[in-house]
PDB file of C-alpha atoms in Angstrom:
ATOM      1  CA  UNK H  15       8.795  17.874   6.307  1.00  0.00           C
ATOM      2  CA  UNK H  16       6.142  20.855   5.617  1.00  0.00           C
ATOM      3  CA  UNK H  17       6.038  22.640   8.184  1.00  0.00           C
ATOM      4  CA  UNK H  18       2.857  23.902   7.504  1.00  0.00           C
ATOM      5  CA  UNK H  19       1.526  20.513   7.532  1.00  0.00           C
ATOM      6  CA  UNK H  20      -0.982  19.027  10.338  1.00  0.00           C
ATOM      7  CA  UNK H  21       0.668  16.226  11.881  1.00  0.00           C
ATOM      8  CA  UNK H  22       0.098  12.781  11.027  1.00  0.00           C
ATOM      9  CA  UNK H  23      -2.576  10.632  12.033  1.00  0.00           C
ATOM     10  CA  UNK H  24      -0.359   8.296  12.479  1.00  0.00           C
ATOM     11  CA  UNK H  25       2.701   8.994  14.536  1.00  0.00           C
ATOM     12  CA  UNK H  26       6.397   8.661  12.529  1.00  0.00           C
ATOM     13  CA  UNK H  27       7.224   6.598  15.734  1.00  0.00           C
ATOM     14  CA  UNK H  28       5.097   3.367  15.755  1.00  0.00           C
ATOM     15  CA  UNK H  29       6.971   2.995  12.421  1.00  0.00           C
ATOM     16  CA  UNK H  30      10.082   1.068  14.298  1.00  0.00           C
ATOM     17  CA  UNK H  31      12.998  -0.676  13.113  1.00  0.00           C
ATOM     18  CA  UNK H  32      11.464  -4.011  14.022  1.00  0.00           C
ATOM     19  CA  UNK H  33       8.306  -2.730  11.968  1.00  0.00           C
ATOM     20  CA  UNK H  34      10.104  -2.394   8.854  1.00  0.00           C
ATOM     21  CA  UNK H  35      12.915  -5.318   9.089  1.00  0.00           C
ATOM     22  CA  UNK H  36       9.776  -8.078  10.350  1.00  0.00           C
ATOM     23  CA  UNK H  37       6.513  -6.705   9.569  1.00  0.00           C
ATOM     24  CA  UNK H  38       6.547  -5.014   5.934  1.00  0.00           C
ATOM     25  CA  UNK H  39       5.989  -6.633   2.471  1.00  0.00           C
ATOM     26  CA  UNK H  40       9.614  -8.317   1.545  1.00  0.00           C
ATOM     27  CA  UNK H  41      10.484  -7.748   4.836  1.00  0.00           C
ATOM     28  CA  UNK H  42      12.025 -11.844   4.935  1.00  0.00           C
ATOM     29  CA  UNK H  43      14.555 -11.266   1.605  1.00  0.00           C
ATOM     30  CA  UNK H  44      15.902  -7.897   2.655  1.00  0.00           C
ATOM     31  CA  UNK H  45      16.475  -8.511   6.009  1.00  0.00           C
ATOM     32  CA  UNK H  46      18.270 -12.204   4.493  1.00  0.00           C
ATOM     33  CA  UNK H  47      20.544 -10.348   2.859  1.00  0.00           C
ATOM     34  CA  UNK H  48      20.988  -7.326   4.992  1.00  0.00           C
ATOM     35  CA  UNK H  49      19.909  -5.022   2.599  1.00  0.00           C
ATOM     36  CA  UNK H  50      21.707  -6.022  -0.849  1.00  0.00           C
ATOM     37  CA  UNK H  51      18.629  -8.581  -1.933  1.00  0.00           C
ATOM     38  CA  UNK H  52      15.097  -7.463  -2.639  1.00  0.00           C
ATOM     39  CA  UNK H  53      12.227  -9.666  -3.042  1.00  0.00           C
ATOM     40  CA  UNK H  54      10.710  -9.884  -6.983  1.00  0.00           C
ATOM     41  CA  UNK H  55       7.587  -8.482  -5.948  1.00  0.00           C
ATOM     42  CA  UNK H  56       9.827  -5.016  -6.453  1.00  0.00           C
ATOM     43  CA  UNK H  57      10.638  -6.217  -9.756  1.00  0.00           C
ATOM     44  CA  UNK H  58       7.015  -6.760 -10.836  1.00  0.00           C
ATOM     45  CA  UNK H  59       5.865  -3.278  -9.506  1.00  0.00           C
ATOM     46  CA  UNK H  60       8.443  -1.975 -11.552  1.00  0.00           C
ATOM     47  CA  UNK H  61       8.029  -4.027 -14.187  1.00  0.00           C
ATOM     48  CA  UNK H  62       3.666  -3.034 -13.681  1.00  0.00           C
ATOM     49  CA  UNK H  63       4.108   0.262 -13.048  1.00  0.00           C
ATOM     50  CA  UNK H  64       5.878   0.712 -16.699  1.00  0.00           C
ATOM     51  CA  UNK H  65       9.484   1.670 -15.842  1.00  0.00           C
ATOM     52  CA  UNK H  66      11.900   1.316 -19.084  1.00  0.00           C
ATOM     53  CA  UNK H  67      14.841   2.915 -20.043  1.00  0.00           C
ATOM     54  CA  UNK H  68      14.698   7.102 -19.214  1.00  0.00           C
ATOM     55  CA  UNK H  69      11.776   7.003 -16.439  1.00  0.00           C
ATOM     56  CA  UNK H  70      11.534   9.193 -14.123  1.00  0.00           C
ATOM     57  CA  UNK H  71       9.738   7.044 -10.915  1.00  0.00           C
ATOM     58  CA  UNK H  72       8.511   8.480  -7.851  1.00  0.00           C
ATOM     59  CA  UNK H  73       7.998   6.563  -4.590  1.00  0.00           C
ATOM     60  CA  UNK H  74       5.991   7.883  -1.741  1.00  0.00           C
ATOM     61  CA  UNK H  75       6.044   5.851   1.320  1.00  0.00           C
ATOM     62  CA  UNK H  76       9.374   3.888   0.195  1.00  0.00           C
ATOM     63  CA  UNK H  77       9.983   1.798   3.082  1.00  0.00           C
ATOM     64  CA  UNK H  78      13.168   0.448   2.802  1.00  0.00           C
ATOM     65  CA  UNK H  79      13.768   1.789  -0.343  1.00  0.00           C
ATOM     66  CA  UNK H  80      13.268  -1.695  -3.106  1.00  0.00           C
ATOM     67  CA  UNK H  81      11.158  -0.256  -5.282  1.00  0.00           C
ATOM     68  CA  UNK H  82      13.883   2.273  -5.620  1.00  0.00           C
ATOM     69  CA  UNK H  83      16.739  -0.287  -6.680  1.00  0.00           C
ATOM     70  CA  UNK H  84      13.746  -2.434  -8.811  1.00  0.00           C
ATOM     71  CA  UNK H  85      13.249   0.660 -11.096  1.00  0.00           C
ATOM     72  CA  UNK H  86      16.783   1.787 -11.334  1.00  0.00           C
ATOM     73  CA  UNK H  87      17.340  -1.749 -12.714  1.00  0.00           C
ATOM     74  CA  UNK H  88      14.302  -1.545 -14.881  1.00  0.00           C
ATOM     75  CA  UNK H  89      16.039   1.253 -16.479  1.00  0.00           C
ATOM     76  CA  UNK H  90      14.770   4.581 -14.632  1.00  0.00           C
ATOM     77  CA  UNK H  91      17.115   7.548 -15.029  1.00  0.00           C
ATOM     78  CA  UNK H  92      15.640   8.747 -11.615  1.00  0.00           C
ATOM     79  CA  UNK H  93      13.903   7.418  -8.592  1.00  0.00           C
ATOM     80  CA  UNK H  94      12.887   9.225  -5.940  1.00  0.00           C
ATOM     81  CA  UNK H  95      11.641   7.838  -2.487  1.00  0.00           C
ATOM     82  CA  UNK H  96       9.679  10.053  -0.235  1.00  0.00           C
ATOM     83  CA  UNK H  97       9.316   8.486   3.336  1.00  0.00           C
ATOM     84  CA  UNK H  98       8.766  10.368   6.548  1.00  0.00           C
ATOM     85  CA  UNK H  99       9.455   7.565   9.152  1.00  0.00           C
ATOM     86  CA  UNK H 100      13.064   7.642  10.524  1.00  0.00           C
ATOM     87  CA  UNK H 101      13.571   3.787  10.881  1.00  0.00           C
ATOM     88  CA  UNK H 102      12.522   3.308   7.374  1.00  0.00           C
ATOM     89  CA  UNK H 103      14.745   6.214   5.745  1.00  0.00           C
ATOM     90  CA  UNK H 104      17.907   4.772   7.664  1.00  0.00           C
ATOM     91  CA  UNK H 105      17.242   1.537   6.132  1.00  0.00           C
ATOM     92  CA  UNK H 106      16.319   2.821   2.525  1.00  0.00           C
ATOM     93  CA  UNK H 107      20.138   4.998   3.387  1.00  0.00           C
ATOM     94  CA  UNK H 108      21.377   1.223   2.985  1.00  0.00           C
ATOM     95  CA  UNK H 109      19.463  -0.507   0.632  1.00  0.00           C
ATOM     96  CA  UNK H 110      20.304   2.366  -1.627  1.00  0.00           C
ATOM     97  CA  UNK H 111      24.258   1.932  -0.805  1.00  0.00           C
ATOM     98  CA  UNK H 112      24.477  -1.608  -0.868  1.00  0.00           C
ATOM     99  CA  UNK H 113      22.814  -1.853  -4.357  1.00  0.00           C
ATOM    100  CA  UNK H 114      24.945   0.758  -5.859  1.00  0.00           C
ATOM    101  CA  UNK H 115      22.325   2.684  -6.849  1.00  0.00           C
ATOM    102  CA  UNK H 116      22.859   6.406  -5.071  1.00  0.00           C
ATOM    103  CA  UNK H 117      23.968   7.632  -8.429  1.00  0.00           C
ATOM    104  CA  UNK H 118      20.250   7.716 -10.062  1.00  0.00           C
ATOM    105  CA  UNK H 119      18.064   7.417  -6.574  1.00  0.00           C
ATOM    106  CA  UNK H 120      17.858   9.905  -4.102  1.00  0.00           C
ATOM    107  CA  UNK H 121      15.924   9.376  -0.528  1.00  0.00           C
ATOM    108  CA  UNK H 122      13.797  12.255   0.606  1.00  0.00           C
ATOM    109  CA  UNK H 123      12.670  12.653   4.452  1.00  0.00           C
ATOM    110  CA  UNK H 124       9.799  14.184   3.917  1.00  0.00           C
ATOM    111  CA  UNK H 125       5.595  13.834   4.091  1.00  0.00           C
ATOM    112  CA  UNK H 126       3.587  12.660   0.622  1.00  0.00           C
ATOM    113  CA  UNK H 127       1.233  15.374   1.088  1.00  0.00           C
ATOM    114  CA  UNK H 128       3.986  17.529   0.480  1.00  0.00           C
ATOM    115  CA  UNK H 129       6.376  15.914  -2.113  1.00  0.00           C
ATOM    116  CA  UNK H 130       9.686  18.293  -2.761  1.00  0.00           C
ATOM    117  CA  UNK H 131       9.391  17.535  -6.800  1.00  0.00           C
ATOM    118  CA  UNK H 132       8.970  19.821  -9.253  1.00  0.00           C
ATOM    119  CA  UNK H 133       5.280  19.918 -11.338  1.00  0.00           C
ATOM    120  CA  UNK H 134       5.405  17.547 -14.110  1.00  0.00           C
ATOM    121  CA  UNK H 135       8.589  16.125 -13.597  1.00  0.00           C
ATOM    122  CA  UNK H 136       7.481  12.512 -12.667  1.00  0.00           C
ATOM    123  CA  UNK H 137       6.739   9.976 -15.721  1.00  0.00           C
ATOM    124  CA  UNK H 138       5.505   7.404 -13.156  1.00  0.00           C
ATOM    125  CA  UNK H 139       4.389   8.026  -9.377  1.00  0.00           C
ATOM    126  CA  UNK H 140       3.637   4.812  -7.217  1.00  0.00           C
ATOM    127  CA  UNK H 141       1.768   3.577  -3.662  1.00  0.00           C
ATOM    128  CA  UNK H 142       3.078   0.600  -2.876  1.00  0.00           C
ATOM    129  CA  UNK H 143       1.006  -0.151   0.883  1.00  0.00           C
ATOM    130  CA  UNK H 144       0.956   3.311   1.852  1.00  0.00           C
ATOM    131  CA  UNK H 145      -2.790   4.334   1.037  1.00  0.00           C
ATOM    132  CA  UNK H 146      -4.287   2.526   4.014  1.00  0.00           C
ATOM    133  CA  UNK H 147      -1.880   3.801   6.390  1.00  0.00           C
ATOM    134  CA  UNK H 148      -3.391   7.958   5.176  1.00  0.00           C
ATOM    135  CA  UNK H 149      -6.876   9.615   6.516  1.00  0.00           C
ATOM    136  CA  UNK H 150      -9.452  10.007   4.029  1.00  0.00           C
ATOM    137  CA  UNK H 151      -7.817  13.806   4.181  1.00  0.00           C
ATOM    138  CA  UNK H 152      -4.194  12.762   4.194  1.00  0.00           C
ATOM    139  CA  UNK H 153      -4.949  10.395   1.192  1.00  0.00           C
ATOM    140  CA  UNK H 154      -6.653  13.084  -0.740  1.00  0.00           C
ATOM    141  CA  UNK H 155      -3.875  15.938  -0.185  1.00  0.00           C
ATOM    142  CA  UNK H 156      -0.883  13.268  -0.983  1.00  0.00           C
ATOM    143  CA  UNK H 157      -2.845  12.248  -4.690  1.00  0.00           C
ATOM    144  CA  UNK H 158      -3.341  15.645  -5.527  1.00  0.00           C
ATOM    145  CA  UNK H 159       0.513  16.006  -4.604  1.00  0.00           C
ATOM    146  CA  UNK H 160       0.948  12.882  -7.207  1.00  0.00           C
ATOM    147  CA  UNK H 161      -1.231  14.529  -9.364  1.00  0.00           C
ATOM    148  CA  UNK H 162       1.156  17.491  -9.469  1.00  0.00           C
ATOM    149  CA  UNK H 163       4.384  16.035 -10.347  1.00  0.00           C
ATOM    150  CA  UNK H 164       3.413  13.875 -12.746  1.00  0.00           C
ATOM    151  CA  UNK H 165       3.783  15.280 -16.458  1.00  0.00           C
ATOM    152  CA  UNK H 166       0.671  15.131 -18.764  1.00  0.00           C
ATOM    153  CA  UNK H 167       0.368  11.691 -19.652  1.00  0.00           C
ATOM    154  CA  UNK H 168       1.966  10.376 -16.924  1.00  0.00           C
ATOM    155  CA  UNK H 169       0.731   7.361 -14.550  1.00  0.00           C
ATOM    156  CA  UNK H 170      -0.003   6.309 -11.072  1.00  0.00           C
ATOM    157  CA  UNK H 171       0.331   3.145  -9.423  1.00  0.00           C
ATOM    158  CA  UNK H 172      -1.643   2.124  -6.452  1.00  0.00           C
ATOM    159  CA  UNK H 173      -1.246  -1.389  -4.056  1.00  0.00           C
ATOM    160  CA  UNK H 174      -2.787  -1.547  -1.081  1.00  0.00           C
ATOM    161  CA  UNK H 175      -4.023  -4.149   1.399  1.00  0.00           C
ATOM    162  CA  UNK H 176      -6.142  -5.346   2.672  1.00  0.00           C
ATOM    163  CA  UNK H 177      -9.171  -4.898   0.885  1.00  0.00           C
ATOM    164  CA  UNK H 178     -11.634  -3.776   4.049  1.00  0.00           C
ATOM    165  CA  UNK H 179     -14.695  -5.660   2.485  1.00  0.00           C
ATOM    166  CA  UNK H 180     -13.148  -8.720   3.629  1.00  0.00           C
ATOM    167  CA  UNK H 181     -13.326  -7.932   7.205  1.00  0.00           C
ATOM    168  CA  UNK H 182     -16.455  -5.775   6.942  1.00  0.00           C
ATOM    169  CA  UNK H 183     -18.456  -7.419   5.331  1.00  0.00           C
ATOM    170  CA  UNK H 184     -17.583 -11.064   4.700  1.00  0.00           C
ATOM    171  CA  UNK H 185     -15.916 -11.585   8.262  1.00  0.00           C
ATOM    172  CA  UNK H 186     -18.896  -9.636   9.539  1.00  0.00           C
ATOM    173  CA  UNK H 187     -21.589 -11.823   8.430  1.00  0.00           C
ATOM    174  CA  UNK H 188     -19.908 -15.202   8.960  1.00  0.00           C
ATOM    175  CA  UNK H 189     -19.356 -13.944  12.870  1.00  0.00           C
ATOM    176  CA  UNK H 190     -23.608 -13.496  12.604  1.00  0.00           C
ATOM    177  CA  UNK H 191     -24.404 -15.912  11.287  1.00  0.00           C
ATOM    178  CA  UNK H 192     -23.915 -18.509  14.052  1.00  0.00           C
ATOM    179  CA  UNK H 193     -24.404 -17.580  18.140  1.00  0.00           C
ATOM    180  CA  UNK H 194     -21.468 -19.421  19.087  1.00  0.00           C
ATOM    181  CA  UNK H 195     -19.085 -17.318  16.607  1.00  0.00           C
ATOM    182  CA  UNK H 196     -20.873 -14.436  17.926  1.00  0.00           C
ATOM    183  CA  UNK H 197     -19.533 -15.615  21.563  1.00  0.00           C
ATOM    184  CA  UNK H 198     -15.709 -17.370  20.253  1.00  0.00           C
ATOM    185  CA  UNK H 199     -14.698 -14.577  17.443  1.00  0.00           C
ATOM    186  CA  UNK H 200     -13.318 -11.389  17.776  1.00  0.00           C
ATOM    187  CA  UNK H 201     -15.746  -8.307  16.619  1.00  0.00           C
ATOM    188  CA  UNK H 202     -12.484  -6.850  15.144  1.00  0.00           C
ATOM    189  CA  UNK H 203     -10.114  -9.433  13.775  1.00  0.00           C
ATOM    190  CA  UNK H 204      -7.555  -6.994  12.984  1.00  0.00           C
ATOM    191  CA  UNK H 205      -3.713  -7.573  14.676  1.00  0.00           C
ATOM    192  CA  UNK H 206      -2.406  -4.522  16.841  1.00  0.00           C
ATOM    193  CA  UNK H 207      -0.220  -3.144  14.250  1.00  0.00           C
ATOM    194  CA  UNK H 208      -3.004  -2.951  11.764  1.00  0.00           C
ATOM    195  CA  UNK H 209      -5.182  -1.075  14.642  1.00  0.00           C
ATOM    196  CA  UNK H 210      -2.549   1.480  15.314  1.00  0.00           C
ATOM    197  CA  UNK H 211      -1.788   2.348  11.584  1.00  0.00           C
ATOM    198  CA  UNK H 212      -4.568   1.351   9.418  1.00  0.00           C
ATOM    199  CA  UNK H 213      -7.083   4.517   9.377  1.00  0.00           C
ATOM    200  CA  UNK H 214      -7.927   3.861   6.050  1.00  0.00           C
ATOM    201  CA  UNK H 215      -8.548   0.740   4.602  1.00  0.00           C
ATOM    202  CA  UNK H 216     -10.021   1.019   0.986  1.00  0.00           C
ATOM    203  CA  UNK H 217     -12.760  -0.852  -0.849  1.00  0.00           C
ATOM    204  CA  UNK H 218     -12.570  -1.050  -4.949  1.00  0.00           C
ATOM    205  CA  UNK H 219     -15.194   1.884  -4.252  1.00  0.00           C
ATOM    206  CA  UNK H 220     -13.128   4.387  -2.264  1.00  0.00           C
ATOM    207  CA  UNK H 221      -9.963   3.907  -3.787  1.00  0.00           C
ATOM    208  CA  UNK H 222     -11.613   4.883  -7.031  1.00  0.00           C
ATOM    209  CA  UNK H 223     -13.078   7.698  -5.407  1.00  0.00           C
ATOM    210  CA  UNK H 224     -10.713   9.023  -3.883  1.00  0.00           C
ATOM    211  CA  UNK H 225      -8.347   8.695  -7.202  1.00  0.00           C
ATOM    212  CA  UNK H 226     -11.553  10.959  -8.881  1.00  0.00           C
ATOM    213  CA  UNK H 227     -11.772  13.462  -6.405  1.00  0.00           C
ATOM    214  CA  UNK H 228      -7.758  14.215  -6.530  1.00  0.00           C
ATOM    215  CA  UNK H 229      -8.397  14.904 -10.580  1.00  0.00           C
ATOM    216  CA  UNK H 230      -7.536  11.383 -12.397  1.00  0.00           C
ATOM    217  CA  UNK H 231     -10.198  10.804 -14.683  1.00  0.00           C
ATOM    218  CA  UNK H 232     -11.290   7.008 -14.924  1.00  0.00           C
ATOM    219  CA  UNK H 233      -9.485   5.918 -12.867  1.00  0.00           C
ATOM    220  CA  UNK H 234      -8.763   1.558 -13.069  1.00  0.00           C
ATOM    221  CA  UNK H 235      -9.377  -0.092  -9.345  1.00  0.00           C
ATOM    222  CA  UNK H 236      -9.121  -4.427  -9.567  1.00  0.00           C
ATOM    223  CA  UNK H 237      -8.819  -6.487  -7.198  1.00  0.00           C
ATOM    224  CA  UNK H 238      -5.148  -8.257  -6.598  1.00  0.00           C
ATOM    225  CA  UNK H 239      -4.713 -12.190  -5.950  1.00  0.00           C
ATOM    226  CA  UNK H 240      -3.393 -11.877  -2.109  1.00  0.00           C
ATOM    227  CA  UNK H 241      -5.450 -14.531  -0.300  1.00  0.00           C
ATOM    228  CA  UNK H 242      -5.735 -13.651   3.643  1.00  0.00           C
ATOM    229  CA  UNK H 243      -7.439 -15.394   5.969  1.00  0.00           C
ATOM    230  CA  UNK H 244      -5.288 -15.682   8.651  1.00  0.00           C
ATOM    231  CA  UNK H 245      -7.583 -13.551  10.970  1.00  0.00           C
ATOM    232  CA  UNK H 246     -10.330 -16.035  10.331  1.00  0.00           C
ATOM    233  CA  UNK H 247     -10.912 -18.391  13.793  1.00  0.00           C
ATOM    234  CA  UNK H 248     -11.982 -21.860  11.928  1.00  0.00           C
ATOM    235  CA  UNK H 249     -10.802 -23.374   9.076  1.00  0.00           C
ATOM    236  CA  UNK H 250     -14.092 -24.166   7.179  1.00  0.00           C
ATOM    237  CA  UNK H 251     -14.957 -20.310   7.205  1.00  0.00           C
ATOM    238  CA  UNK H 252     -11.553 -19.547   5.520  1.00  0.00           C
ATOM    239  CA  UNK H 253     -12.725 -21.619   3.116  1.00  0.00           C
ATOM    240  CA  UNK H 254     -15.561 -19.266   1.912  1.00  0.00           C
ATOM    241  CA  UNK H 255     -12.904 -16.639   0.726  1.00  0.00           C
ATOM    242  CA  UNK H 256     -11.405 -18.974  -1.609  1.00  0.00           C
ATOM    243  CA  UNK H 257     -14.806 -19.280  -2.916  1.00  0.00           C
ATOM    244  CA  UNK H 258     -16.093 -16.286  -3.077  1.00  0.00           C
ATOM    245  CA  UNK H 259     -12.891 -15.030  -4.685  1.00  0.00           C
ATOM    246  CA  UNK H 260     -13.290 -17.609  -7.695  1.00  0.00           C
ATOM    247  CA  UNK H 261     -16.285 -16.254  -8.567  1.00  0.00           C
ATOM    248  CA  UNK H 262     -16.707 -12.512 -10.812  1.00  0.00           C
ATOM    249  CA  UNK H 263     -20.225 -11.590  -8.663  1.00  0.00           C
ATOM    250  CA  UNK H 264     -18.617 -12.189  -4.953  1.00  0.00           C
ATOM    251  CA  UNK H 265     -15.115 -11.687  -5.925  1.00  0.00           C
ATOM    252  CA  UNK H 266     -14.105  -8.212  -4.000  1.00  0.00           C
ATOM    253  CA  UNK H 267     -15.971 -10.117  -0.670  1.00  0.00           C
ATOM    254  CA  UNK H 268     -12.538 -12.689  -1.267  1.00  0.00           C
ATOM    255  CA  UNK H 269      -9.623 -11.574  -2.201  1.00  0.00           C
ATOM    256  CA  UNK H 270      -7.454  -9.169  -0.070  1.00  0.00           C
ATOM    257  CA  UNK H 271      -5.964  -6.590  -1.581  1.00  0.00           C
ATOM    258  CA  UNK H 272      -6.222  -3.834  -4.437  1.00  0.00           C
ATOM    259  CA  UNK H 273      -4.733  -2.078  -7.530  1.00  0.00           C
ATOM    260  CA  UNK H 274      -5.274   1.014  -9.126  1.00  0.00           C
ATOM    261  CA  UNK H 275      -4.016   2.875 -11.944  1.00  0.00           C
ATOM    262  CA  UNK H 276      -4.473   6.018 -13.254  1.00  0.00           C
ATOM    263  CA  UNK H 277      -3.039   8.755 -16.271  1.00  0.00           C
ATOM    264  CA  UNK H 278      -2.621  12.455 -15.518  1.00  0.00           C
ATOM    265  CA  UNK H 279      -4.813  14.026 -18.339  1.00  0.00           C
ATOM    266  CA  UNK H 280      -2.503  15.058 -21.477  1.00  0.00           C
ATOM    267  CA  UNK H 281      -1.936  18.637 -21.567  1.00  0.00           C
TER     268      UNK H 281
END
């Protein structure tokens, strides 16, 4: 990693092992398989994110290294994970081996705000989860990095969970609304491990902004179809998400997480 870099907000080492095998997205058919299987979410970033025969994908924040194998299957010629937790690169090490795939992906330890590509050399960069985990200045230094490597033309793919308007707002006003939640619910619903590495949760707002101010012009936030309300105490206030989500007006107040997409302006 840079070493001219500030460290982290968030410490490489509450990124464990048992983070990344339990805890992660696809966590359940990786760890199944030990390594060789990856869940079909992978396959429908790739397939999202645009990869066909010749692309050149880059990952930041790769995890356990998937979306690596789903792209090399989709076609890329290269794919290149960036990931700066040790657990998670000895695991991607793996996944990458066990799929046969070392010959067009390559793992990189390093940071996203300072991605060891070349300018212009990416045709597609993605996000997959990683945004929240990045300060407002870590987020803006690691899209200006995407920014970079991708050639004119080229695109960006954003996920990214969970939408914070769910907890601040909708989860907010349903604890208000009656004295005794006010007494029996937690101010902050949020689980330990989102505490410890969620210092940026995005709203369709600030993940637009934040795409703006790193240079991509109109940039395309939506809302995803993840349902969560888990962290909600009773079941008849869970219920509200589901309806607020049906509905265009009150939908961001529902649904839990986010997409964004982006183009690098042509030269």
């Amino acid at each position: 990693m840079s070493g001219d870099l500030p460290e982290p907000a968030v410490p490489q080492d509450v990124y464990t092992e048992d983070y990344f095998r339990h805890d992660c997205m696809g966590a359940t058919a990786w760890e199944a398989s030990g390594g060789v299987g990856i869940d079909p979410l992978y396959v429908g970033y790739a397939q999202q994110a645009g990869v066909t025969d010749g692309t050149v994908l880059v990952d930041l924040g790769c995890g356990r290294g998937e979306m690596l194998v789903a792209a090399v299957q989709a076609g890329a010629s290269r794919a290149v994970g960036v990931e700066y937790a040790d657990a998670a690169v000895e695991l991607a090490k793996r996944t990458l081996a066990t799929n046969g795939v070392e010959d067009r992906a390559e793992l990189v330890h390093g940071d996203a705000r300072s991605v060891p590509v070349g300018d212009g050399e990416a045709d597609v960069v993605t996000m997959l989860d990683v945004v929240e985990h990045l300060t407002p200045q870590e987020l803006d230094r690691a899209l200006r990095e995407a920014l970079r490597i991708l050639r004119p033309g080229g695109r960006i793919l954003i996920h990214t969970m969970p939408n914070r308007s769910i907890y601040e707002i909708t989860y907010r006003l349903q604890r208000l609304a009656r004295p005794s939640r006010v007494r029996t619910w937690p101010k902050d619903p949020r689980k330990p491990l989102e505490v410890a590495m969620h210092v940026n949760e995005m709203t369709v707002t600030s993940l637009r902004r934040a795409l703006s101010r790193a240079g991509f012009p109109a940039p395309q936030v939506t809302l995803g179809d993840w349902m969560y309300t888990d962290f909600v105490p009773d079941e008849a206030a869970r219920r509200l998400y589901h309806r607020l989500a049906a509905r265009r007006l009150t939908a961001r107040l529902g649904k839990g997480d986010l997409w964004a997409r982006a183009e690098k302006p042509a030269a």
